């Protein structure tokens, strides 16, 4: 890559030793070597990419030449093979079209069946909903409590709550003071 001889390398080493000193020279050499490796790797990548591009370009040129020669100049065996390939491709397309039609018909039938089931379910749910609303519209006279029953219920609730809360009398009393004790 570069024409650098041994004597030139020794001269660069001595100058680097004088300028950088013995402590920083190894670090500088490692850094420069890393740069050189990176540059070599990039150069190799560029060479590989150029070689691949040249191969692709050559292939494209050979394909264009083959197209220009026309199929009539091909050997009879090759032209027969091309015709067979065209026939098989056409048959595949027809088979795919038939399969597509069958699948479309099956999916249409299935969609119709699902829609019918949905309609039946929605009608059933509507009927159930109307029955439930009619049941809830019953007169409320049977469920209302008399004033005596309401009072009994309030007393029962108060007894249940008394287990959690202290009686009101304890809250009304003030804490004993020093004057009360004397």
CSV table of N, CA and C in Angstrom, one decimal:
chain,number,residue,atom,x,y,z
A,1,UNK,N,0.8,-1.2,0.0
A,1,UNK,CA,0.0,0.0,0.0
A,1,UNK,C,0.9,1.2,0.0
A,2,UNK,N,1.7,1.4,1.0
A,2,UNK,CA,2.7,2.5,1.0
A,2,UNK,C,4.0,1.9,0.9
A,3,UNK,N,4.9,2.6,0.2
A,3,UNK,CA,6.3,2.1,0.1
A,3,UNK,C,7.1,2.7,1.3
A,4,UNK,N,7.0,2.0,2.4
A,4,UNK,CA,7.8,2.5,3.6
A,4,UNK,C,8.8,1.4,3.9
A,5,UNK,N,10.0,1.7,3.9
A,5,UNK,CA,11.1,0.7,4.2
A,5,UNK,C,11.4,0.7,5.7
A,6,UNK,N,12.3,-0.2,6.0
A,6,UNK,CA,12.7,-0.4,7.4
A,6,UNK,C,13.3,0.8,8.0
A,7,UNK,N,14.2,1.5,7.3
A,7,UNK,CA,14.8,2.7,7.8
A,7,UNK,C,13.8,3.8,8.1
A,8,UNK,N,12.8,3.9,7.2
A,8,UNK,CA,11.8,5.0,7.4
A,8,UNK,C,11.0,4.7,8.7
A,9,UNK,N,10.7,3.4,8.9
A,9,UNK,CA,9.9,3.0,10.1
A,9,UNK,C,10.7,3.3,11.4
A,10,UNK,N,12.0,3.1,11.3
A,10,UNK,CA,12.9,3.3,12.5
A,10,UNK,C,12.9,4.8,12.8
A,11,UNK,N,13.0,5.6,11.7
A,11,UNK,CA,13.0,7.1,11.8
A,11,UNK,C,11.7,7.6,12.5
A,12,UNK,N,10.6,7.1,12.0
A,12,UNK,CA,9.3,7.5,12.5
A,12,UNK,C,9.2,7.0,14.0
A,13,UNK,N,9.7,5.9,14.3
A,13,UNK,CA,9.7,5.4,15.7
A,13,UNK,C,10.5,6.3,16.6
A,14,UNK,N,11.6,6.7,16.2
A,14,UNK,CA,12.5,7.6,17.0
A,14,UNK,C,11.8,8.9,17.2
A,15,UNK,N,11.3,9.5,16.1
A,15,UNK,CA,10.6,10.8,16.2
A,15,UNK,C,9.4,10.7,17.2
A,16,UNK,N,8.6,9.6,17.1
A,16,UNK,CA,7.5,9.4,18.0
A,16,UNK,C,7.9,9.2,19.4
A,17,UNK,N,9.1,8.6,19.6
A,17,UNK,CA,9.6,8.4,21.0
A,17,UNK,C,10.0,9.7,21.6
A,18,UNK,N,10.6,10.6,20.8
A,18,UNK,CA,11.0,11.9,21.3
A,18,UNK,C,9.8,12.8,21.5
A,19,UNK,N,8.8,12.8,20.6
A,19,UNK,CA,7.7,13.7,20.7
A,19,UNK,C,6.7,13.2,21.8
A,20,UNK,N,6.4,11.9,21.8
A,20,UNK,CA,5.3,11.4,22.7
A,20,UNK,C,5.9,11.0,24.1
A,21,UNK,N,7.1,10.5,24.1
A,21,UNK,CA,7.7,9.9,25.3
A,21,UNK,C,7.4,8.5,25.4
A,22,UNK,N,8.1,7.8,26.3
A,22,UNK,CA,8.0,6.3,26.4
A,22,UNK,C,6.6,5.8,27.0
A,23,UNK,N,5.9,6.7,27.7
A,23,UNK,CA,4.7,6.2,28.3
A,23,UNK,C,3.5,6.3,27.3
A,24,UNK,N,3.5,7.4,26.5
A,24,UNK,CA,2.3,7.5,25.6
A,24,UNK,C,2.6,6.9,24.2
A,25,UNK,N,3.8,6.5,23.9
A,25,UNK,CA,4.1,5.9,22.6
A,25,UNK,C,3.3,4.6,22.3
A,26,UNK,N,3.3,3.7,23.3
A,26,UNK,CA,2.5,2.4,23.0
A,26,UNK,C,1.0,2.6,22.7
A,27,UNK,N,0.5,3.6,23.5
A,27,UNK,CA,-0.9,3.9,23.3
A,27,UNK,C,-1.2,4.5,21.9
A,28,UNK,N,-0.3,5.4,21.5
A,28,UNK,CA,-0.4,6.0,20.2
A,28,UNK,C,-0.2,4.9,19.1
A,29,UNK,N,0.7,4.0,19.2
A,29,UNK,CA,0.9,2.9,18.2
A,29,UNK,C,-0.3,2.1,18.1
A,30,UNK,N,-0.9,1.7,19.3
A,30,UNK,CA,-2.2,0.9,19.2
A,30,UNK,C,-3.3,1.7,18.5
A,31,UNK,N,-3.4,2.9,18.8
A,31,UNK,CA,-4.5,3.7,18.1
A,31,UNK,C,-4.3,3.8,16.6
A,32,UNK,N,-3.0,4.0,16.2
A,32,UNK,CA,-2.7,4.1,14.8
A,32,UNK,C,-3.0,2.7,14.1
A,33,UNK,N,-2.6,1.7,14.8
A,33,UNK,CA,-2.8,0.3,14.2
A,33,UNK,C,-4.3,0.0,14.1
A,34,UNK,N,-5.1,0.5,15.0
A,34,UNK,CA,-6.6,0.3,14.9
A,34,UNK,C,-7.1,1.1,13.7
A,35,UNK,N,-6.6,2.3,13.5
A,35,UNK,CA,-7.0,3.0,12.3
A,35,UNK,C,-6.6,2.3,11.0
A,36,UNK,N,-5.4,1.8,11.0
A,36,UNK,CA,-4.9,1.1,9.8
A,36,UNK,C,-5.8,-0.2,9.5
A,37,UNK,N,-6.1,-0.9,10.6
A,37,UNK,CA,-7.0,-2.1,10.4
A,37,UNK,C,-8.4,-1.7,9.9
A,38,UNK,N,-8.9,-0.6,10.4
A,38,UNK,CA,-10.2,-0.2,10.0
A,38,UNK,C,-10.2,0.2,8.5
A,39,UNK,N,-9.2,1.0,8.1
A,39,UNK,CA,-9.0,1.4,6.7
A,39,UNK,C,-8.9,0.2,5.8
A,40,UNK,N,-8.1,-0.8,6.2
A,40,UNK,CA,-7.9,-2.0,5.4
A,40,UNK,C,-9.2,-2.8,5.2
A,41,UNK,N,-10.0,-2.9,6.3
A,41,UNK,CA,-11.3,-3.6,6.3
A,41,UNK,C,-12.2,-2.8,5.3
A,42,UNK,N,-12.3,-1.5,5.4
A,42,UNK,CA,-13.1,-0.8,4.5
A,42,UNK,C,-12.7,-1.0,3.0
A,43,UNK,N,-11.4,-1.0,2.8
A,43,UNK,CA,-10.9,-1.1,1.4
A,43,UNK,C,-11.3,-2.5,0.9
A,44,UNK,N,-11.2,-3.6,1.8
A,44,UNK,CA,-11.5,-4.9,1.3
A,44,UNK,C,-13.0,-5.0,1.0
A,45,UNK,N,-13.9,-4.3,1.8
A,45,UNK,CA,-15.3,-4.3,1.6
A,45,UNK,C,-15.6,-3.6,0.3
A,46,UNK,N,-14.9,-2.5,0.0
A,46,UNK,CA,-15.2,-1.8,-1.3
A,46,UNK,C,-14.8,-2.7,-2.5
A,47,UNK,N,-13.6,-3.4,-2.3
A,47,UNK,CA,-13.2,-4.3,-3.4
A,47,UNK,C,-14.2,-5.4,-3.6
A,48,UNK,N,-14.7,-6.0,-2.6
A,48,UNK,CA,-15.7,-7.1,-2.7
A,48,UNK,C,-17.0,-6.6,-3.4
A,49,UNK,N,-17.4,-5.4,-3.0
A,49,UNK,CA,-18.7,-4.9,-3.5
A,49,UNK,C,-18.5,-4.6,-5.0
A,50,UNK,N,-17.3,-4.0,-5.4
A,50,UNK,CA,-17.1,-3.7,-6.8
A,50,UNK,C,-17.0,-5.0,-7.6
A,51,UNK,N,-16.4,-6.0,-7.1
A,51,UNK,CA,-16.3,-7.3,-7.8
A,51,UNK,C,-17.7,-7.9,-8.0
A,52,UNK,N,-18.6,-7.8,-7.0
A,52,UNK,CA,-20.0,-8.3,-7.1
A,52,UNK,C,-20.7,-7.5,-8.1
A,53,UNK,N,-20.6,-6.2,-8.1
A,53,UNK,CA,-21.3,-5.4,-9.1
A,53,UNK,C,-20.8,-5.7,-10.5
A,54,UNK,N,-19.5,-6.0,-10.7
A,54,UNK,CA,-19.0,-6.3,-12.0
A,54,UNK,C,-19.6,-7.7,-12.5
A,55,UNK,N,-19.7,-8.6,-11.6
A,55,UNK,CA,-20.3,-9.9,-11.9
A,55,UNK,C,-21.8,-9.8,-12.3
A,56,UNK,N,-22.5,-8.9,-11.5
A,56,UNK,CA,-23.9,-8.7,-11.8
A,56,UNK,C,-24.0,-8.0,-13.2
A,57,UNK,N,-23.2,-7.1,-13.5
A,57,UNK,CA,-23.2,-6.4,-14.8
A,57,UNK,C,-23.0,-7.3,-15.9
A,58,UNK,N,-22.0,-8.2,-15.7
A,58,UNK,CA,-21.7,-9.2,-16.8
A,58,UNK,C,-22.8,-10.2,-17.0
A,59,UNK,N,-23.5,-10.6,-15.9
A,59,UNK,CA,-24.7,-11.5,-16.0
A,59,UNK,C,-25.8,-10.8,-16.8
A,60,UNK,N,-26.0,-9.5,-16.4
A,60,UNK,CA,-27.1,-8.8,-17.1
A,60,UNK,C,-26.8,-8.6,-18.6
A,61,UNK,N,-25.5,-8.4,-18.9
A,61,UNK,CA,-25.2,-8.3,-20.4
A,61,UNK,C,-25.4,-9.6,-21.1
A,62,UNK,N,-25.0,-10.7,-20.4
A,62,UNK,CA,-25.2,-12.0,-21.1
A,62,UNK,C,-26.7,-12.3,-21.2
A,63,UNK,N,-27.5,-11.9,-20.3
A,63,UNK,CA,-29.0,-12.2,-20.4
A,63,UNK,C,-29.5,-11.3,-21.5
A,64,UNK,N,-29.1,-10.1,-21.7
A,64,UNK,CA,-29.5,-9.3,-22.8
A,64,UNK,C,-29.1,-9.9,-24.1
A,65,UNK,N,-27.9,-10.4,-24.2
A,65,UNK,CA,-27.5,-11.0,-25.5
A,65,UNK,C,-28.3,-12.3,-25.8
A,66,UNK,N,-28.7,-13.0,-24.8
A,66,UNK,CA,-29.5,-14.2,-25.0
A,66,UNK,C,-30.9,-13.8,-25.4
A,67,UNK,N,-31.4,-12.8,-24.9
A,67,UNK,CA,-32.8,-12.3,-25.3
A,67,UNK,C,-32.7,-11.8,-26.8
A,68,UNK,N,-31.6,-11.2,-27.1
A,68,UNK,CA,-31.5,-10.6,-28.5
A,68,UNK,C,-31.4,-11.8,-29.5
A,69,UNK,N,-30.9,-12.9,-29.1
A,69,UNK,CA,-30.7,-14.0,-30.1
A,69,UNK,C,-32.1,-14.6,-30.5
A,70,UNK,N,-33.1,-14.4,-29.7
A,70,UNK,CA,-34.4,-14.9,-30.0
A,70,UNK,C,-34.6,-16.4,-29.7
A,71,UNK,N,-35.7,-16.8,-29.4
A,71,UNK,CA,-36.0,-18.2,-29.1
A,71,UNK,C,-36.0,-19.1,-30.3
A,72,UNK,N,-36.2,-18.6,-31.5
A,72,UNK,CA,-36.2,-19.4,-32.7
A,72,UNK,C,-34.8,-20.0,-33.0
A,73,UNK,N,-33.8,-19.4,-32.5
A,73,UNK,CA,-32.4,-19.8,-32.8
A,73,UNK,C,-32.0,-20.9,-31.8
A,74,UNK,N,-32.8,-21.1,-30.8
A,74,UNK,CA,-32.5,-22.1,-29.8
A,74,UNK,C,-32.6,-23.5,-30.3
A,75,UNK,N,-32.0,-24.5,-29.7
A,75,UNK,CA,-32.1,-25.9,-30.1
A,75,UNK,C,-33.6,-26.3,-30.0
A,76,UNK,N,-34.0,-27.3,-30.8
A,76,UNK,CA,-35.4,-27.8,-30.7
A,76,UNK,C,-35.7,-28.4,-29.3
A,77,UNK,N,-34.8,-29.0,-28.7
A,77,UNK,CA,-35.1,-29.6,-27.3
A,77,UNK,C,-35.4,-28.4,-26.3
A,78,UNK,N,-34.6,-27.4,-26.4
A,78,UNK,CA,-34.8,-26.2,-25.5
A,78,UNK,C,-36.1,-25.5,-25.8
A,79,UNK,N,-36.4,-25.4,-27.1
A,79,UNK,CA,-37.7,-24.7,-27.4
A,79,UNK,C,-38.9,-25.6,-26.9
A,80,UNK,N,-38.7,-26.9,-27.0
A,80,UNK,CA,-39.8,-27.8,-26.5
A,80,UNK,C,-39.9,-27.7,-25.0
A,81,UNK,N,-38.8,-27.6,-24.3
A,81,UNK,CA,-38.9,-27.4,-22.8
A,81,UNK,C,-39.5,-26.1,-22.5
A,82,UNK,N,-39.2,-25.0,-23.2
A,82,UNK,CA,-39.8,-23.7,-22.9
A,82,UNK,C,-41.3,-23.8,-23.2
A,83,UNK,N,-41.8,-24.5,-24.2
A,83,UNK,CA,-43.2,-24.6,-24.5
A,83,UNK,C,-43.9,-25.4,-23.4
A,84,UNK,N,-43.3,-26.5,-22.9
A,84,UNK,CA,-43.8,-27.3,-21.8
A,84,UNK,C,-43.9,-26.4,-20.5
A,85,UNK,N,-42.9,-25.6,-20.3
A,85,UNK,CA,-43.0,-24.8,-19.1
A,85,UNK,C,-44.1,-23.8,-19.2
A,86,UNK,N,-44.3,-23.2,-20.4
A,86,UNK,CA,-45.4,-22.3,-20.5
A,86,UNK,C,-46.8,-23.0,-20.3
A,87,UNK,N,-46.9,-24.2,-20.9
A,87,UNK,CA,-48.2,-24.9,-20.7
A,87,UNK,C,-48.4,-25.2,-19.2
A,88,UNK,N,-47.4,-25.7,-18.5
A,88,UNK,CA,-47.6,-26.0,-17.1
A,88,UNK,C,-47.9,-24.8,-16.3
A,89,UNK,N,-47.3,-23.6,-16.6
A,89,UNK,CA,-47.6,-22.4,-15.9
A,89,UNK,C,-49.0,-22.0,-16.2
A,90,UNK,N,-49.5,-22.1,-17.4
A,90,UNK,CA,-50.9,-21.8,-17.7
A,90,UNK,C,-51.9,-22.7,-16.9
A,91,UNK,N,-51.5,-24.0,-16.9
A,91,UNK,CA,-52.4,-25.0,-16.2
A,91,UNK,C,-52.4,-24.6,-14.7
A,92,UNK,N,-51.3,-24.2,-14.1
A,92,UNK,CA,-51.2,-23.9,-12.7
A,92,UNK,C,-52.1,-22.6,-12.5
A,93,UNK,N,-52.1,-21.7,-13.4
A,93,UNK,CA,-52.9,-20.5,-13.2
A,93,UNK,C,-54.4,-20.9,-13.2
A,94,UNK,N,-54.8,-21.8,-14.1
A,94,UNK,CA,-56.2,-22.2,-14.2
A,94,UNK,C,-56.6,-22.9,-12.9
A,95,UNK,N,-55.7,-23.8,-12.4
A,95,UNK,CA,-56.0,-24.5,-11.2
A,95,UNK,C,-56.2,-23.6,-10.0
A,96,UNK,N,-55.3,-22.6,-10.0
A,96,UNK,CA,-55.4,-21.6,-8.9
A,96,UNK,C,-56.7,-20.8,-9.0
A,97,UNK,N,-57.1,-20.5,-10.2
A,97,UNK,CA,-58.4,-19.7,-10.4
A,97,UNK,C,-59.5,-20.6,-10.0
A,98,UNK,N,-59.5,-21.9,-10.3
A,98,UNK,CA,-60.6,-22.8,-9.9
A,98,UNK,C,-60.6,-22.9,-8.3
A,99,UNK,N,-59.5,-23.1,-7.7
A,99,UNK,CA,-59.4,-23.2,-6.3
A,99,UNK,C,-59.9,-21.9,-5.6
A,100,UNK,N,-59.5,-20.8,-6.2
A,100,UNK,CA,-60.0,-19.5,-5.7
A,100,UNK,C,-61.5,-19.4,-5.7
A,101,UNK,N,-62.1,-19.9,-6.9
A,101,UNK,CA,-63.6,-19.8,-7.0
A,101,UNK,C,-64.2,-20.7,-5.9
A,102,UNK,N,-63.7,-21.9,-5.7
A,102,UNK,CA,-64.2,-22.9,-4.7
A,102,UNK,C,-64.1,-22.3,-3.3
A,103,UNK,N,-63.0,-21.7,-3.0
A,103,UNK,CA,-62.8,-21.1,-1.7
A,103,UNK,C,-63.7,-19.9,-1.5
A,104,UNK,N,-63.9,-19.1,-2.5
A,104,UNK,CA,-64.8,-18.0,-2.4
A,104,UNK,C,-66.2,-18.5,-2.2
A,105,UNK,N,-66.7,-19.5,-2.9
A,105,UNK,CA,-68.0,-20.1,-2.7
A,105,UNK,C,-68.2,-20.6,-1.2
A,106,UNK,N,-67.2,-21.3,-0.7
A,106,UNK,CA,-67.2,-21.9,0.6
A,106,UNK,C,-67.3,-20.8,1.7
A,107,UNK,N,-66.5,-19.7,1.5
A,107,UNK,CA,-66.5,-18.6,2.4
A,107,UNK,C,-67.8,-17.9,2.4
A,108,UNK,N,-68.3,-17.7,1.2
A,108,UNK,CA,-69.6,-17.0,1.1
A,108,UNK,C,-70.7,-17.8,1.8
A,109,UNK,N,-70.7,-19.1,1.6
A,109,UNK,CA,-71.7,-20.0,2.3
A,109,UNK,C,-71.5,-19.9,3.8
A,110,UNK,N,-70.3,-19.9,4.3
A,110,UNK,CA,-70.0,-19.9,5.7
A,110,UNK,C,-70.4,-18.5,6.3
A,111,UNK,N,-70.2,-17.4,5.6
A,111,UNK,CA,-70.6,-16.1,6.0
A,111,UNK,C,-72.1,-16.0,6.2
A,112,UNK,N,-72.8,-16.5,5.2
A,112,UNK,CA,-74.3,-16.5,5.2
A,112,UNK,C,-74.8,-17.3,6.5
A,113,UNK,N,-74.1,-18.5,6.7
A,113,UNK,CA,-74.6,-19.3,7.9
A,113,UNK,C,-74.3,-18.5,9.2
A,114,UNK,N,-73.2,-17.9,9.3
A,114,UNK,CA,-72.8,-17.1,10.5
A,114,UNK,C,-73.8,-16.0,10.7
A,115,UNK,N,-74.1,-15.3,9.6
A,115,UNK,CA,-75.1,-14.2,9.7
A,115,UNK,C,-76.4,-14.7,10.1
A,116,UNK,N,-76.9,-15.8,9.6
A,116,UNK,CA,-78.2,-16.4,10.1
A,116,UNK,C,-78.1,-16.7,11.6
A,117,UNK,N,-77.0,-17.3,12.0
A,117,UNK,CA,-76.9,-17.6,13.4
A,117,UNK,C,-76.9,-16.4,14.3
A,118,UNK,N,-76.2,-15.3,13.8
A,118,UNK,CA,-76.2,-14.0,14.6
A,118,UNK,C,-77.6,-13.5,14.7
A,119,UNK,N,-78.3,-13.5,13.6
A,119,UNK,CA,-79.7,-13.0,13.6
A,119,UNK,C,-80.6,-13.8,14.6
A,120,UNK,N,-80.4,-15.1,14.6
A,120,UNK,CA,-81.2,-15.9,15.5
A,120,UNK,C,-80.9,-15.6,16.9
A,121,UNK,N,-79.6,-15.5,17.2
A,121,UNK,CA,-79.1,-15.2,18.6
A,121,UNK,C,-79.6,-13.8,19.0
A,122,UNK,N,-79.6,-12.8,18.1
A,122,UNK,CA,-80.0,-11.5,18.5
A,122,UNK,C,-81.5,-11.5,18.7
A,123,UNK,N,-82.3,-12.3,18.0
A,123,UNK,CA,-83.8,-12.4,18.2
A,123,UNK,C,-84.0,-13.0,19.6
A,124,UNK,N,-83.3,-14.1,19.9
A,124,UNK,CA,-83.4,-14.8,21.1
A,124,UNK,C,-83.1,-13.8,22.3
A,125,UNK,N,-82.0,-13.1,22.2
A,125,UNK,CA,-81.6,-12.2,23.2
A,125,UNK,C,-82.6,-11.0,23.4
A,126,UNK,N,-83.2,-10.6,22.3
A,126,UNK,CA,-84.2,-9.5,22.4
A,126,UNK,C,-85.4,-10.1,23.1
A,127,UNK,N,-85.8,-11.3,22.8
A,127,UNK,CA,-87.0,-11.9,23.5
A,127,UNK,C,-86.7,-12.1,25.0
A,128,UNK,N,-85.5,-12.5,25.3
A,128,UNK,CA,-85.2,-12.6,26.7
A,128,UNK,C,-85.2,-11.3,27.4
A,129,UNK,N,-84.7,-10.3,26.8
A,129,UNK,CA,-84.6,-8.9,27.4
A,129,UNK,C,-86.0,-8.4,27.6
A,130,UNK,N,-86.9,-8.6,26.7
A,130,UNK,CA,-88.3,-8.1,26.9
A,130,UNK,C,-89.0,-8.9,28.0
A,131,UNK,N,-88.7,-10.2,28.2
A,131,UNK,CA,-89.3,-10.9,29.3
A,131,UNK,C,-88.7,-10.4,30.6
A,132,UNK,N,-87.5,-10.1,30.7
A,132,UNK,CA,-86.9,-9.6,31.9
A,132,UNK,C,-87.4,-8.2,32.3
A,133,UNK,N,-87.6,-7.4,31.3
A,133,UNK,CA,-88.2,-6.1,31.6
A,133,UNK,C,-89.6,-6.2,32.0
A,134,UNK,N,-90.4,-7.1,31.5
A,134,UNK,CA,-91.8,-7.3,31.9
A,134,UNK,C,-91.8,-7.8,33.3
A,135,UNK,N,-90.9,-8.7,33.7
A,135,UNK,CA,-90.8,-9.2,35.1
A,135,UNK,C,-90.5,-8.1,36.1
A,136,UNK,N,-89.7,-7.2,35.7
A,136,UNK,CA,-89.3,-6.1,36.6
A,136,UNK,C,-90.4,-5.1,36.7
A,137,UNK,N,-91.4,-5.1,35.9
A,137,UNK,CA,-92.4,-4.1,35.9
A,137,UNK,C,-93.6,-4.5,36.8
A,138,UNK,N,-93.3,-5.5,37.6
A,138,UNK,CA,-94.4,-6.0,38.6
A,138,UNK,C,-94.6,-4.8,39.6
A,139,UNK,N,-95.8,-4.8,40.1
A,139,UNK,CA,-96.2,-3.7,41.1
A,139,UNK,C,-95.3,-3.8,42.3
A,140,UNK,N,-94.9,-2.6,42.8
A,140,UNK,CA,-94.0,-2.6,43.9
A,140,UNK,C,-94.7,-2.7,45.3
A,141,UNK,N,-96.0,-2.8,45.3
A,141,UNK,CA,-96.8,-2.8,46.5
A,141,UNK,C,-96.4,-4.0,47.4
A,142,UNK,N,-96.0,-5.1,46.8
A,142,UNK,CA,-95.6,-6.3,47.5
A,142,UNK,C,-94.3,-6.1,48.2
A,143,UNK,N,-93.4,-5.3,47.6
A,143,UNK,CA,-92.1,-5.2,48.1
A,143,UNK,C,-91.9,-4.1,49.1
A,144,UNK,N,-92.9,-3.2,49.3
A,144,UNK,CA,-92.7,-2.0,50.2
A,144,UNK,C,-92.9,-2.5,51.6
A,145,UNK,N,-92.2,-1.9,52.5
A,145,UNK,CA,-92.3,-2.2,53.9
A,145,UNK,C,-93.2,-1.2,54.7
A,146,UNK,N,-93.8,-1.7,55.7
A,146,UNK,CA,-94.7,-0.8,56.5
A,146,UNK,C,-93.8,0.0,57.4
A,147,UNK,N,-94.3,1.1,58.0
A,147,UNK,CA,-93.5,1.9,58.9
A,147,UNK,C,-93.0,1.1,60.1
A,148,UNK,N,-93.7,0.2,60.6
A,148,UNK,CA,-93.2,-0.6,61.7
A,148,UNK,C,-92.1,-1.5,61.3
A,149,UNK,N,-92.1,-2.0,60.1
A,149,UNK,CA,-91.0,-2.9,59.6
A,149,UNK,C,-89.8,-2.1,59.4
A,150,UNK,N,-90.0,-0.8,58.9
A,150,UNK,CA,-88.8,0.1,58.7
A,150,UNK,C,-88.2,0.4,60.0
A,151,UNK,N,-89.0,0.6,61.1
A,151,UNK,CA,-88.4,0.9,62.4
A,151,UNK,C,-87.6,-0.3,62.9
A,152,UNK,N,-88.2,-1.5,62.8
A,152,UNK,CA,-87.5,-2.7,63.2
A,152,UNK,C,-86.2,-2.9,62.5
A,153,UNK,N,-86.2,-2.6,61.2
A,153,UNK,CA,-85.0,-2.7,60.4
A,153,UNK,C,-83.9,-1.7,60.8
A,154,UNK,N,-84.3,-0.5,61.1
A,154,UNK,CA,-83.4,0.5,61.6
A,154,UNK,C,-82.8,0.1,62.9
A,155,UNK,N,-83.6,-0.5,63.8
A,155,UNK,CA,-83.0,-0.9,65.1
A,155,UNK,C,-82.0,-2.0,64.9
A,156,UNK,N,-82.3,-3.0,64.0
A,156,UNK,CA,-81.4,-4.1,63.8
A,156,UNK,C,-80.1,-3.6,63.2
A,157,UNK,N,-80.2,-2.6,62.3
A,157,UNK,CA,-79.0,-2.0,61.7
A,157,UNK,C,-78.2,-1.3,62.8
A,158,UNK,N,-78.9,-0.6,63.7
A,158,UNK,CA,-78.1,0.1,64.7
A,158,UNK,C,-77.4,-0.9,65.7
A,159,UNK,N,-78.1,-2.0,66.0
A,159,UNK,CA,-77.4,-3.0,66.8
A,159,UNK,C,-76.2,-3.6,66.1
A,160,UNK,N,-76.3,-3.8,64.8
A,160,UNK,CA,-75.2,-4.4,64.1
A,160,UNK,C,-74.0,-3.4,64.0
A,161,UNK,N,-74.4,-2.1,63.9
A,161,UNK,CA,-73.3,-1.1,63.8
A,161,UNK,C,-72.7,-0.8,65.2
A,162,UNK,N,-73.4,-1.1,66.3
A,162,UNK,CA,-72.9,-0.8,67.6
A,162,UNK,C,-71.7,-1.6,67.9
A,163,UNK,N,-71.5,-2.7,67.3
A,163,UNK,CA,-70.4,-3.6,67.5
A,163,UNK,C,-69.1,-2.9,66.9
A,164,UNK,N,-69.3,-2.0,66.0
A,164,UNK,CA,-68.1,-1.3,65.3
A,164,UNK,C,-67.9,0.1,65.9
A,165,UNK,N,-68.9,0.7,66.4
A,165,UNK,CA,-68.8,2.1,66.9
A,165,UNK,C,-69.2,2.2,68.4
A,166,UNK,N,-68.5,3.0,69.2
A,166,UNK,CA,-68.9,3.1,70.6
A,166,UNK,C,-70.2,3.8,70.7
A,167,UNK,N,-70.9,3.6,71.8
A,167,UNK,CA,-72.2,4.3,72.0
A,167,UNK,C,-72.0,5.8,72.1
A,168,UNK,N,-73.0,6.6,71.8
A,168,UNK,CA,-73.0,8.0,71.7
A,168,UNK,C,-72.7,8.6,73.1
A,169,UNK,N,-73.1,8.0,74.2
A,169,UNK,CA,-73.0,8.5,75.5
A,169,UNK,C,-71.5,8.7,75.9
A,170,UNK,N,-70.7,7.7,75.5
A,170,UNK,CA,-69.2,7.8,75.8
A,170,UNK,C,-68.6,9.0,75.1
A,171,UNK,N,-69.1,9.3,73.9
A,171,UNK,CA,-68.5,10.4,73.2
A,171,UNK,C,-68.9,11.8,73.8
A,172,UNK,N,-70.1,11.8,74.4
A,172,UNK,CA,-70.6,13.0,75.0
A,172,UNK,C,-69.9,13.4,76.3
A,173,UNK,N,-69.4,12.4,77.0
A,173,UNK,CA,-68.7,12.7,78.2
A,173,UNK,C,-67.3,13.3,77.9
A,174,UNK,N,-67.0,14.3,78.7
A,174,UNK,CA,-65.6,14.9,78.6
A,174,UNK,C,-64.7,14.1,79.4
A,175,UNK,N,-63.4,14.1,79.1
A,175,UNK,CA,-62.4,13.4,79.9
A,175,UNK,C,-62.3,14.0,81.2
A,176,UNK,N,-62.0,13.3,82.3
A,176,UNK,CA,-61.9,13.8,83.6
A,176,UNK,C,-60.7,14.8,83.7
A,177,UNK,N,-61.0,15.9,84.4
A,177,UNK,CA,-59.9,16.9,84.6
A,177,UNK,C,-59.4,16.8,86.0
A,178,UNK,N,-58.4,17.6,86.3
A,178,UNK,CA,-57.7,17.5,87.6
A,178,UNK,C,-58.7,18.1,88.7
A,179,UNK,N,-59.5,19.0,88.4
A,179,UNK,CA,-60.4,19.6,89.3
A,179,UNK,C,-61.5,18.6,89.7
A,180,UNK,N,-61.9,17.7,88.8
A,180,UNK,CA,-62.9,16.7,89.1
A,180,UNK,C,-62.4,15.7,90.1
A,181,UNK,N,-61.1,15.4,90.1
A,181,UNK,CA,-60.5,14.4,91.0
A,181,UNK,C,-60.3,14.9,92.4
A,182,UNK,N,-60.2,16.2,92.6
A,182,UNK,CA,-60.0,16.8,93.9
A,182,UNK,C,-61.2,16.9,94.7
